[in-house]
Coordinates of C-alpha atoms in Angstrom, one line a residue:
Chain A
M24 CA 6.8 13.7 12.8
A25 CA 8.4 15.4 9.9
K26 CA 10.5 13.2 7.7
K27 CA 14.2 13.4 7.9
T28 CA 15.7 15.7 5.2
A29 CA 19.3 16.6 4.4
L30 CA 21.3 18.3 1.7
I31 CA 23.5 15.5 0.5
Q32 CA 25.6 14.3 -2.5
G33 CA 24.3 11.8 -5.0
N34 CA 27.0 9.4 -3.9
E35 CA 25.9 9.8 -0.2
A36 CA 22.3 9.2 -1.2
C37 CA 23.3 6.0 -3.0
A38 CA 25.1 4.7 0.0
H39 CA 22.2 5.4 2.4
A40 CA 19.8 3.9 -0.1
A41 CA 21.8 0.7 -0.2
I42 CA 21.3 0.3 3.6
Y43 CA 17.6 1.1 3.2
A44 CA 17.4 -1.7 0.6
G45 CA 19.0 -4.2 3.0
C46 CA 22.6 -4.2 1.8
T47 CA 24.8 -5.8 4.4
F48 CA 28.0 -6.2 2.5
F49 CA 30.1 -3.8 0.4
A50 CA 33.5 -4.5 -1.0
G51 CA 35.3 -1.9 -3.1
Y52 CA 38.4 -0.2 -4.1
P53 CA 38.1 3.6 -3.9
I54 CA 38.2 5.5 -7.1
T55 CA 37.2 9.1 -8.1
P56 CA 34.4 10.0 -8.6
S57 CA 32.7 7.2 -6.7
S58 CA 34.7 7.2 -3.5
E59 CA 32.1 8.8 -1.2
I60 CA 29.9 5.7 -1.6
A61 CA 32.6 3.6 -0.1
E62 CA 33.4 6.3 2.5
V63 CA 29.8 6.5 3.8
L64 CA 29.3 2.7 3.8
S65 CA 32.6 2.2 5.7
K66 CA 31.0 4.2 8.5
E67 CA 27.4 3.1 8.2
L68 CA 27.6 -0.7 7.5
P69 CA 29.3 -1.6 10.8
K70 CA 26.6 0.2 12.7
I71 CA 24.0 -2.3 11.4
G72 CA 26.2 -5.3 11.7
G73 CA 27.1 -5.3 8.0
K74 CA 30.6 -5.6 6.6
F75 CA 32.7 -3.1 4.6
I76 CA 35.9 -4.4 3.1
Q77 CA 38.4 -2.4 1.1
M78 CA 39.9 -5.0 -1.2
E79 CA 43.3 -5.0 -2.8
D80 CA 41.9 -4.0 -6.2
E81 CA 38.7 -3.7 -8.2
I82 CA 38.7 -7.4 -9.4
A83 CA 38.9 -8.6 -5.8
A84 CA 36.1 -6.3 -4.8
M85 CA 33.9 -7.8 -7.4
A86 CA 34.8 -11.3 -6.4
A87 CA 34.1 -10.5 -2.8
I88 CA 30.6 -9.2 -3.4
I89 CA 29.8 -12.3 -5.5
G90 CA 30.9 -14.5 -2.7
A91 CA 29.0 -12.6 -0.1
S92 CA 25.9 -12.6 -2.2
L93 CA 26.1 -16.4 -2.5
C94 CA 26.2 -16.5 1.3
G95 CA 22.8 -14.7 1.3
H96 CA 23.7 -11.1 1.6
K97 CA 22.5 -8.1 -0.4
V98 CA 25.7 -6.7 -1.8
M99 CA 27.1 -3.7 -3.6
D100 CA 30.4 -2.5 -5.1
A101 CA 31.1 1.0 -6.6
S102 CA 33.7 2.0 -9.1
S103 CA 34.5 4.1 -12.2
G104 CA 35.8 3.4 -15.7
P105 CA 39.2 1.8 -15.0
G106 CA 37.7 -0.3 -12.2
M107 CA 34.7 -1.2 -14.3
S108 CA 37.1 -2.5 -17.1
L109 CA 38.8 -4.7 -14.5
K110 CA 35.5 -6.1 -13.2
Q111 CA 34.1 -7.3 -16.5
E112 CA 35.3 -10.9 -16.2
L113 CA 33.6 -11.3 -12.9
I114 CA 30.5 -9.4 -14.0
G115 CA 30.2 -12.2 -16.6
Y116 CA 30.6 -14.7 -13.9
A117 CA 27.8 -13.2 -11.9
C118 CA 25.6 -13.2 -15.1
I119 CA 26.1 -16.9 -15.9
A120 CA 26.0 -18.1 -12.3
E121 CA 23.0 -15.8 -11.7
I122 CA 24.3 -14.1 -8.6
P123 CA 22.4 -10.9 -7.5
C124 CA 24.6 -7.9 -7.0
V125 CA 24.5 -4.1 -7.5
I126 CA 27.5 -2.4 -9.1
V127 CA 27.6 1.4 -9.2
N128 CA 29.6 3.0 -12.0
V129 CA 30.2 6.7 -11.5
M130 CA 31.4 7.3 -15.1
R131 CA 34.5 9.2 -16.0
G132 CA 36.0 9.8 -19.4
G133 CA 38.2 7.2 -21.0
P134 CA 39.5 4.9 -22.3
S135 CA 41.9 3.9 -19.5
T136 CA 42.5 6.4 -16.7
G137 CA 40.8 9.2 -18.6
M138 CA 39.8 12.3 -16.6
P139 CA 39.1 11.3 -13.0
T140 CA 37.4 14.5 -11.9
G141 CA 35.4 15.3 -15.1
P142 CA 31.9 14.2 -15.8
S143 CA 31.2 11.6 -18.5
Q144 CA 28.5 9.3 -19.8
S145 CA 30.7 7.2 -21.9
D146 CA 30.1 3.7 -20.4
V147 CA 26.6 3.2 -21.9
M148 CA 27.8 0.4 -24.1
Q149 CA 30.2 -1.0 -21.6
A150 CA 27.3 -1.5 -19.3
R151 CA 25.5 -3.5 -22.0
W152 CA 28.4 -5.4 -23.6
G153 CA 31.4 -4.9 -21.3
T154 CA 31.6 -8.6 -20.5
H155 CA 31.7 -11.1 -23.3
G156 CA 29.1 -13.5 -24.4
D157 CA 25.3 -13.2 -24.7
H158 CA 23.8 -11.9 -21.5
A159 CA 21.0 -9.8 -20.3
T160 CA 21.7 -6.4 -18.8
I161 CA 19.8 -4.2 -16.4
A162 CA 21.2 -0.7 -15.9
V163 CA 19.6 2.4 -14.4
A164 CA 20.7 6.0 -14.7
P165 CA 19.2 8.3 -12.1
A166 CA 19.3 12.1 -12.5
S167 CA 18.8 13.6 -9.1
C168 CA 19.8 12.9 -5.5
Q169 CA 16.3 11.8 -4.6
E170 CA 16.1 9.6 -7.6
I171 CA 19.5 8.1 -6.9
F172 CA 18.1 7.0 -3.6
S173 CA 14.9 5.4 -5.1
E174 CA 16.7 3.9 -8.1
T175 CA 19.4 2.4 -5.8
V176 CA 16.7 0.7 -3.8
R177 CA 15.1 -0.4 -7.1
A178 CA 18.4 -1.7 -8.4
F179 CA 18.7 -4.0 -5.3
N180 CA 15.1 -5.2 -5.9
L181 CA 15.8 -5.9 -9.6
A182 CA 19.0 -7.8 -8.8
E183 CA 17.3 -9.9 -6.2
T184 CA 14.2 -10.5 -8.3
Y185 CA 16.0 -11.5 -11.4
R186 CA 19.0 -13.0 -9.8
M187 CA 21.6 -11.1 -11.7
P188 CA 24.0 -8.1 -11.6
V189 CA 22.4 -4.7 -11.9
Q190 CA 24.4 -1.6 -12.7
I191 CA 23.7 2.0 -11.6
L192 CA 25.2 4.5 -14.0
M193 CA 25.9 7.9 -12.7
D194 CA 28.1 10.8 -13.8
E195 CA 30.3 13.0 -11.7
I196 CA 27.8 15.8 -11.5
V197 CA 24.8 13.8 -10.2
A198 CA 27.2 11.9 -7.9
H199 CA 28.8 15.0 -6.4
M200 CA 26.2 17.7 -6.5
R201 CA 24.2 18.3 -3.3
E202 CA 20.4 18.5 -3.3
K203 CA 17.8 18.2 -0.6
I204 CA 16.5 14.7 -0.2
V205 CA 13.6 13.5 1.9
F206 CA 14.6 10.1 3.4
P207 CA 11.8 7.6 2.9
E208 CA 10.4 6.0 6.1
P209 CA 11.0 2.3 6.6
G210 CA 8.4 0.5 4.6
E211 CA 7.6 3.4 2.3
L212 CA 9.6 2.0 -0.6
E213 CA 9.1 -1.6 -1.6
I214 CA 11.9 -3.9 -0.7
L215 CA 12.2 -7.2 -2.5
N216 CA 14.2 -10.2 -1.5
R217 CA 15.5 -13.2 -3.5
Q218 CA 13.4 -16.3 -3.6
L219 CA 14.7 -19.0 -1.3
P220 CA 14.3 -22.7 -1.9
A221 CA 11.1 -24.3 -0.8
V222 CA 12.6 -27.8 -1.2
S223 CA 14.8 -29.8 1.2
P224 CA 18.6 -29.6 0.8
A225 CA 18.6 -33.0 -0.7
D226 CA 16.2 -32.0 -3.5
Y227 CA 17.7 -28.6 -4.1
K228 CA 19.2 -27.6 -7.5
P229 CA 20.5 -24.1 -8.0
F230 CA 19.2 -23.8 -11.5
D231 CA 16.0 -25.7 -11.2
T232 CA 13.7 -24.2 -13.8
S233 CA 10.6 -26.0 -12.5
F234 CA 10.2 -22.9 -10.3
G235 CA 10.3 -20.5 -13.3
D236 CA 12.9 -18.6 -15.2
V237 CA 14.4 -17.3 -12.0
P238 CA 15.3 -20.4 -9.9
P239 CA 15.4 -20.0 -6.1
L240 CA 18.9 -19.3 -4.6
A241 CA 20.0 -20.9 -1.4
A242 CA 22.6 -19.3 0.8
M243 CA 25.9 -21.0 1.1
G244 CA 26.6 -21.7 4.7
S245 CA 23.1 -22.8 5.3
N246 CA 22.2 -26.5 5.0
Y247 CA 22.1 -26.3 1.2
R248 CA 25.2 -27.4 -0.7
Y249 CA 25.6 -26.8 -4.4
H250 CA 28.1 -26.2 -7.1
V251 CA 28.8 -22.8 -8.8
T252 CA 30.8 -22.4 -12.0
G253 CA 31.4 -20.0 -14.8
L254 CA 31.0 -22.8 -17.3
N255 CA 27.6 -23.5 -18.9
K256 CA 25.8 -25.4 -16.3
A257 CA 23.1 -28.0 -15.8
P258 CA 20.2 -27.5 -13.3
D259 CA 22.4 -29.0 -10.5
G260 CA 25.1 -26.4 -11.1
F261 CA 27.7 -28.7 -12.6
P262 CA 29.2 -28.0 -16.0
T263 CA 27.6 -29.4 -19.0
T264 CA 28.2 -29.3 -22.8
T265 CA 24.8 -31.0 -23.6
A266 CA 23.6 -28.9 -26.5
E267 CA 20.0 -28.6 -25.6
L268 CA 20.8 -27.8 -21.9
V269 CA 23.3 -25.1 -22.9
D270 CA 20.9 -23.6 -25.4
A271 CA 18.0 -23.6 -23.0
E272 CA 20.0 -22.0 -20.2
E273 CA 21.4 -19.3 -22.5
R274 CA 18.0 -18.4 -23.8
R275 CA 16.4 -18.5 -20.3
Q276 CA 19.0 -16.0 -19.0
L277 CA 18.1 -13.5 -21.7
R278 CA 14.4 -14.2 -21.4
K279 CA 14.1 -13.4 -17.7
V280 CA 14.8 -9.8 -18.6
E281 CA 13.2 -9.6 -22.1
A282 CA 9.9 -11.1 -20.9
N283 CA 9.8 -8.7 -18.0
A284 CA 11.0 -5.6 -19.8
S285 CA 7.9 -3.7 -19.2
A286 CA 8.2 -4.3 -15.5
I287 CA 11.8 -3.3 -15.5
E288 CA 11.7 -0.3 -17.8
K289 CA 11.1 3.2 -16.4
N290 CA 11.0 6.5 -18.2
E291 CA 10.1 10.1 -17.7
E292 CA 8.3 12.1 -20.3
Y293 CA 8.0 15.8 -20.3
L294 CA 5.8 17.7 -22.8
V295 CA 6.0 14.9 -25.4
D296 CA 2.3 14.7 -26.4
D297 CA 2.3 17.6 -28.9
A298 CA 6.1 17.7 -29.4
E299 CA 7.5 18.1 -32.9
I300 CA 11.0 17.4 -31.6
I301 CA 12.1 15.2 -28.7
I302 CA 15.3 15.4 -26.8
L303 CA 16.2 12.0 -25.6
A304 CA 18.6 12.3 -22.7
F305 CA 19.6 10.6 -19.4
G306 CA 21.4 11.5 -16.2
I307 CA 22.7 15.0 -15.8
T308 CA 22.2 15.7 -19.5
S309 CA 18.5 15.2 -19.1
R310 CA 18.4 18.2 -16.8
S311 CA 20.1 20.4 -19.4
A312 CA 17.5 19.1 -21.8
R313 CA 14.6 20.0 -19.6
F314 CA 15.9 23.5 -19.2
A315 CA 16.3 23.6 -23.0
V316 CA 12.7 22.3 -23.5
D317 CA 11.3 25.1 -21.3
N318 CA 13.2 27.8 -23.1
L319 CA 12.3 26.4 -26.6
R320 CA 8.6 26.3 -25.6
K321 CA 8.8 30.0 -24.7
E322 CA 10.1 30.6 -28.2
G323 CA 7.2 28.6 -29.7
V324 CA 9.2 25.5 -30.5
R325 CA 7.2 22.4 -29.5
A326 CA 10.0 20.5 -27.9
G327 CA 9.7 17.6 -25.4
L328 CA 11.9 15.4 -23.3
F329 CA 12.1 11.7 -23.1
R330 CA 14.3 10.5 -20.3
P331 CA 15.1 6.8 -20.0
I332 CA 15.7 6.0 -16.3
T333 CA 16.4 2.4 -17.3
L334 CA 19.0 2.4 -20.1
W335 CA 19.0 -1.4 -20.3
P336 CA 16.7 -2.8 -21.2
F337 CA 16.3 0.1 -23.6
P338 CA 12.7 1.3 -23.9
E339 CA 12.5 0.4 -27.5
K340 CA 8.7 0.2 -27.9
R341 CA 8.0 3.6 -26.5
V342 CA 10.9 5.3 -28.4
A343 CA 9.7 3.7 -31.7
G344 CA 6.2 5.0 -30.9
L345 CA 7.4 8.5 -30.3
A346 CA 9.5 8.5 -33.4
G347 CA 6.4 8.0 -35.4
Q348 CA 4.8 11.2 -34.1
V349 CA 7.7 13.7 -34.2
K350 CA 9.9 15.3 -36.9
A351 CA 13.1 14.7 -35.1
I352 CA 14.8 13.2 -32.1
I353 CA 18.0 14.7 -30.6
V354 CA 20.3 12.6 -28.5
P355 CA 22.7 14.7 -26.4
E356 CA 25.1 12.5 -24.4
M357 CA 28.5 13.1 -22.8
N358 CA 30.3 10.7 -25.2
L359 CA 30.8 10.6 -28.9
G360 CA 27.7 8.7 -29.8
Q361 CA 26.6 5.6 -27.9
L362 CA 22.9 5.6 -26.8
I363 CA 22.1 7.2 -30.2
H364 CA 23.0 3.9 -31.9
E365 CA 20.3 2.2 -29.9
V366 CA 17.8 5.0 -30.7
E367 CA 18.7 4.6 -34.4
R368 CA 18.1 0.9 -34.2
V369 CA 14.6 1.3 -33.0
V370 CA 13.7 4.5 -34.9
K371 CA 14.5 2.8 -38.2
G372 CA 14.6 6.1 -40.1
S373 CA 11.0 7.1 -39.2
C374 CA 12.2 10.6 -38.1
K375 CA 15.3 12.7 -38.3
L376 CA 17.9 11.8 -35.7
A377 CA 20.8 13.9 -34.6
G378 CA 23.4 13.5 -31.9
L379 CA 25.2 16.0 -29.7
G380 CA 28.4 14.7 -28.0
R381 CA 30.7 16.3 -25.5
V382 CA 33.8 14.8 -24.1
D383 CA 35.9 17.7 -22.8
G384 CA 35.0 17.2 -19.1
E385 CA 32.3 19.8 -19.1
P386 CA 28.5 19.1 -19.1
I387 CA 26.4 19.7 -22.2
T388 CA 24.7 23.0 -21.6
P389 CA 21.1 23.8 -22.2
Y390 CA 22.2 26.4 -24.9
Q391 CA 24.1 23.8 -26.8
I392 CA 20.9 21.7 -27.0
I393 CA 18.8 24.7 -28.0
D394 CA 21.2 25.5 -30.8
K395 CA 21.2 21.9 -32.0
V396 CA 17.4 21.8 -32.0
K397 CA 17.2 24.9 -34.1
E398 CA 19.8 23.5 -36.5
V399 CA 17.9 20.3 -37.0
L400 CA 14.3 21.8 -37.3
Chain B
M280 CA 11.4 27.1 -15.6
S281 CA 11.5 28.8 -12.3
Q282 CA 13.3 32.1 -11.5
R283 CA 16.8 31.0 -10.8
Y284 CA 19.3 32.8 -8.6
E285 CA 22.9 31.7 -9.4
I286 CA 25.8 32.2 -7.1
R287 CA 29.4 31.2 -7.7
F288 CA 32.1 31.1 -5.1
S289 CA 35.6 30.9 -6.5
G290 CA 39.1 30.9 -5.0
A291 CA 42.0 28.5 -4.4
G292 CA 41.4 24.9 -3.5
G293 CA 41.5 24.5 0.3
Q294 CA 40.0 27.9 1.1
G295 CA 36.7 26.3 2.0
L296 CA 34.6 27.7 -0.7
I297 CA 32.9 24.4 -1.4
T298 CA 31.8 24.4 2.3
A299 CA 30.6 28.0 1.9
G300 CA 28.5 26.9 -1.0
I301 CA 27.1 23.9 0.9
I302 CA 26.2 26.1 3.9
L303 CA 24.4 28.6 1.6
A304 CA 22.5 25.7 -0.1
E305 CA 21.5 24.3 3.3
A306 CA 20.3 27.7 4.5
A307 CA 18.1 27.9 1.4
A308 CA 16.9 24.3 1.0
I309 CA 16.8 23.0 4.6
I310 CA 16.1 26.1 6.6
E311 CA 14.1 28.3 4.2
G312 CA 12.4 25.4 2.3
K313 CA 13.4 26.6 -1.1
H314 CA 15.0 24.5 -3.8
A315 CA 18.8 24.6 -4.0
V316 CA 21.5 22.6 -5.7
Q317 CA 25.2 22.9 -4.9
S318 CA 27.9 21.7 -7.3
Q319 CA 31.5 22.1 -7.8
S320 CA 34.3 21.8 -10.3
Y321 CA 37.7 20.7 -9.0
G322 CA 41.0 19.5 -10.4
P323 CA 43.1 16.6 -9.3
E324 CA 45.0 18.7 -6.7
A325 CA 43.7 18.7 -3.1
R326 CA 45.1 22.2 -2.4
G327 CA 45.8 25.1 -4.6
G328 CA 44.7 25.5 -8.1
A329 CA 41.5 27.4 -8.8
S330 CA 38.2 25.9 -7.5
K331 CA 34.6 26.9 -7.8
S332 CA 31.4 26.0 -6.0
E333 CA 28.1 27.0 -7.5
V334 CA 24.7 27.3 -5.8
I335 CA 21.4 27.6 -7.7
I336 CA 18.4 28.7 -5.6
A337 CA 14.9 28.8 -6.9
D338 CA 11.3 28.6 -5.7
S339 CA 10.5 25.5 -7.8
P340 CA 12.5 22.4 -8.8
I341 CA 15.9 23.1 -10.4
D342 CA 16.7 21.3 -13.7
Y343 CA 20.2 22.3 -14.9
P344 CA 22.3 22.4 -11.7
K345 CA 25.2 24.5 -13.0
A346 CA 25.4 28.2 -13.5
T347 CA 24.1 29.6 -16.8
Q348 CA 23.9 33.3 -16.1
V349 CA 25.6 34.2 -12.8
N350 CA 23.8 36.7 -10.6
A351 CA 26.5 36.9 -8.0
C352 CA 30.1 35.9 -8.0
L353 CA 32.9 35.8 -5.4
A354 CA 36.6 35.6 -6.3
L355 CA 39.1 35.3 -3.6
T356 CA 42.2 35.0 -5.7
Q357 CA 43.5 36.5 -9.0
E358 CA 43.6 33.1 -10.7
A359 CA 40.0 32.4 -9.7
A360 CA 38.9 35.8 -10.9
D361 CA 40.6 35.2 -14.2
K362 CA 39.2 31.7 -14.6
Y363 CA 35.7 31.9 -13.0
A364 CA 34.5 35.5 -12.8
H365 CA 32.7 35.4 -16.1
G366 CA 29.2 34.9 -17.3
I367 CA 27.9 37.4 -14.8
I368 CA 24.7 39.1 -15.9
D369 CA 24.2 42.8 -16.4
Q370 CA 23.1 44.1 -13.0
G371 CA 24.9 41.2 -11.4
V372 CA 27.5 41.6 -8.7
L373 CA 31.1 40.5 -8.3
L374 CA 32.8 40.6 -4.9
I375 CA 36.6 40.3 -4.9
D376 CA 39.3 40.1 -2.2
S377 CA 40.7 43.6 -2.5
D378 CA 44.2 42.5 -1.5
L379 CA 44.5 39.4 -3.7
V380 CA 42.6 40.4 -6.8
K381 CA 44.6 43.3 -8.3
N382 CA 43.1 43.0 -11.8
P383 CA 39.4 42.5 -11.6
P384 CA 37.6 41.4 -14.7
Q385 CA 35.6 44.1 -16.5
G386 CA 31.9 43.9 -17.3
N387 CA 28.4 45.4 -16.9
F388 CA 28.2 44.2 -13.3
T389 CA 28.8 46.0 -10.1
L390 CA 32.2 45.3 -8.5
Y391 CA 32.6 45.3 -4.7
R392 CA 35.9 44.9 -2.9
L393 CA 36.5 43.7 0.7
P394 CA 39.7 42.5 2.3
I395 CA 38.2 39.1 3.1
I396 CA 41.3 37.1 3.9
H397 CA 42.8 40.0 5.8
T398 CA 39.6 40.4 7.9
A399 CA 39.7 36.7 8.7
K400 CA 43.3 36.8 9.7
V401 CA 43.4 40.0 11.7
E402 CA 39.9 40.8 12.9
I403 CA 38.8 37.2 13.6
G404 CA 42.2 35.9 14.2
R405 CA 42.1 32.8 12.0
E406 CA 42.6 32.8 8.2
I407 CA 40.8 29.5 8.0
V408 CA 37.4 31.2 8.5
A409 CA 37.8 33.4 5.4
N410 CA 35.2 31.3 3.7
V411 CA 32.6 32.1 6.4
V412 CA 33.6 35.8 6.3
A413 CA 33.0 35.6 2.5
L414 CA 29.7 33.7 3.1
G415 CA 28.5 36.5 5.4
A416 CA 29.4 39.1 2.9
M417 CA 27.7 37.3 0.0
V418 CA 24.5 36.9 2.1
A419 CA 24.5 40.6 2.8
L420 CA 25.3 41.4 -0.9
T421 CA 22.6 39.1 -2.4
G422 CA 19.9 38.8 0.2
V423 CA 19.2 35.4 -1.3
V424 CA 18.7 34.0 2.2
S425 CA 18.1 35.9 5.4
F426 CA 21.0 36.7 7.8
K427 CA 19.4 34.4 10.4
S428 CA 19.1 31.4 8.1
G429 CA 22.7 31.8 7.0
E430 CA 23.8 32.0 10.6
Q431 CA 21.7 29.0 11.6
A432 CA 23.2 27.0 8.7
V433 CA 26.8 28.0 9.7
L434 CA 26.2 26.9 13.3
A435 CA 24.7 23.6 12.2
R436 CA 27.7 22.8 10.1
V437 CA 30.7 23.6 12.3
P438 CA 31.9 21.5 15.3
S439 CA 30.8 23.0 18.7
A440 CA 34.3 24.1 19.7
F441 CA 34.4 26.5 16.6
K442 CA 30.8 27.8 16.7
E443 CA 31.7 31.1 18.3
L444 CA 34.6 31.7 15.9
N445 CA 32.5 31.0 12.9
Q446 CA 29.5 33.0 14.1
K447 CA 31.8 36.0 14.6
A448 CA 33.3 35.5 11.1
Y449 CA 29.8 35.3 9.6
R450 CA 28.6 38.4 11.4
V451 CA 31.7 40.5 10.6
G452 CA 31.6 39.5 6.9
F453 CA 27.9 40.4 6.8
E454 CA 28.4 43.7 8.5
K455 CA 31.4 44.8 6.5
M456 CA 29.5 44.2 3.3
K457 CA 26.5 46.1 4.6
E458 CA 28.8 49.1 5.3
I459 CA 29.8 49.4 1.7
L460 CA 26.5 48.7 0.1

């Protein structure tokens, strides 16, 4: 039988992918340009016995998914800039208490209410450092409706595997544009679940590192009882100020991502092998960049595209390697210079580096990129 | 880069032009198996204002999903014509509502006029199907999908009670355009 296809929006693809990944709980507060995710899940989750709750605000929505995740559900929340700002305290809570959850941020301009209906990519650094304190971050940035589906599934897998929040960063264009997608059959995409305790309730500790850097997580409401806090914690979940325990816990929480970076990172490369100039772009901007690369090649300019699909952890080894073989890297992004700082950090002056920012609510066009490339070369 | 065909539907918010774009993209991508992307720009208002919906159709995957050089443009209101009927290539086409767009933009494209809103209101009997009349006319004008694919996509989109109405709107739009081509 032919696979099911449909012409759907990125936001709709994200919602359907959440269900495919096993999401059974969504809490949110509608906000443009993310609202279709909530809209679709409000219809679809009840059909599979899941729960959709529209909360009183974005903070409560984040709190609700944390609670549901601790009860053993795969959970998601979706928002945009102003809502993401409100959620930061609880994102930090999910980091330190190591609670799997997926948070979609369909970015809009800002700060504050900004431009709700315009596209933006200005939350790159908020995704990394929006909540305070040292913490690891995983954030993915898909660029097509089909990829929104597969990356949403992967975001759930990463959240469950590493027991932490994972953010999906989209922009208004990829979220609202419609493309044909082919729905994967059940079992076609890998689905990963969190590790459950193998010990008896009496022996269970929620942060027991004898099982590795990602301790098994028991579901509240099952026979396992444990303590959860936003304070630095001991293996049994209760607060501690013991120096060596705090230090070890802080380092472990960074290490679980750093040590697995190569398994988490995902990039796309297009015509980079002989490139003299590389355009490094993500999300919708990468599609302008690909158009630009094709046009530049026709003019004899050896241009290539490097597209990080995982923004965090940033693919630093590969970018550093590419910097050594090209004359220049151009970083177009719909903000006034965020990802370029990360590129600059890893390139360390080994090639020319130029940014191209746009924040007027319009996408960066292929022709802007072409002009920039010619200016730099 | 594949050969792109770029179509822009523009008018007032609430006229159903985003739906017209979606139907065209479905005809191309789902029924004819081509590649298609539909996108839109919209303001904070739910009704009124100028809105546009763009459809890119190609034989291979589409990178940039927005219009770069418009092959065919539709403008149902003067405001939309002023704001969005630009970037049309030489040898491109612009279709305007002859009653509502009194000052069409100038350019090296071919201008066509049809009383689209009037046709929907008087000949079909419901102004609400003006978007489907316009879709029929744009399919006739561009030939980017077949008449049949467009019709099939219209019928797949609309609720059963309105199938006949929309089918008629699509046919009349298509035929009226054919008459002046």
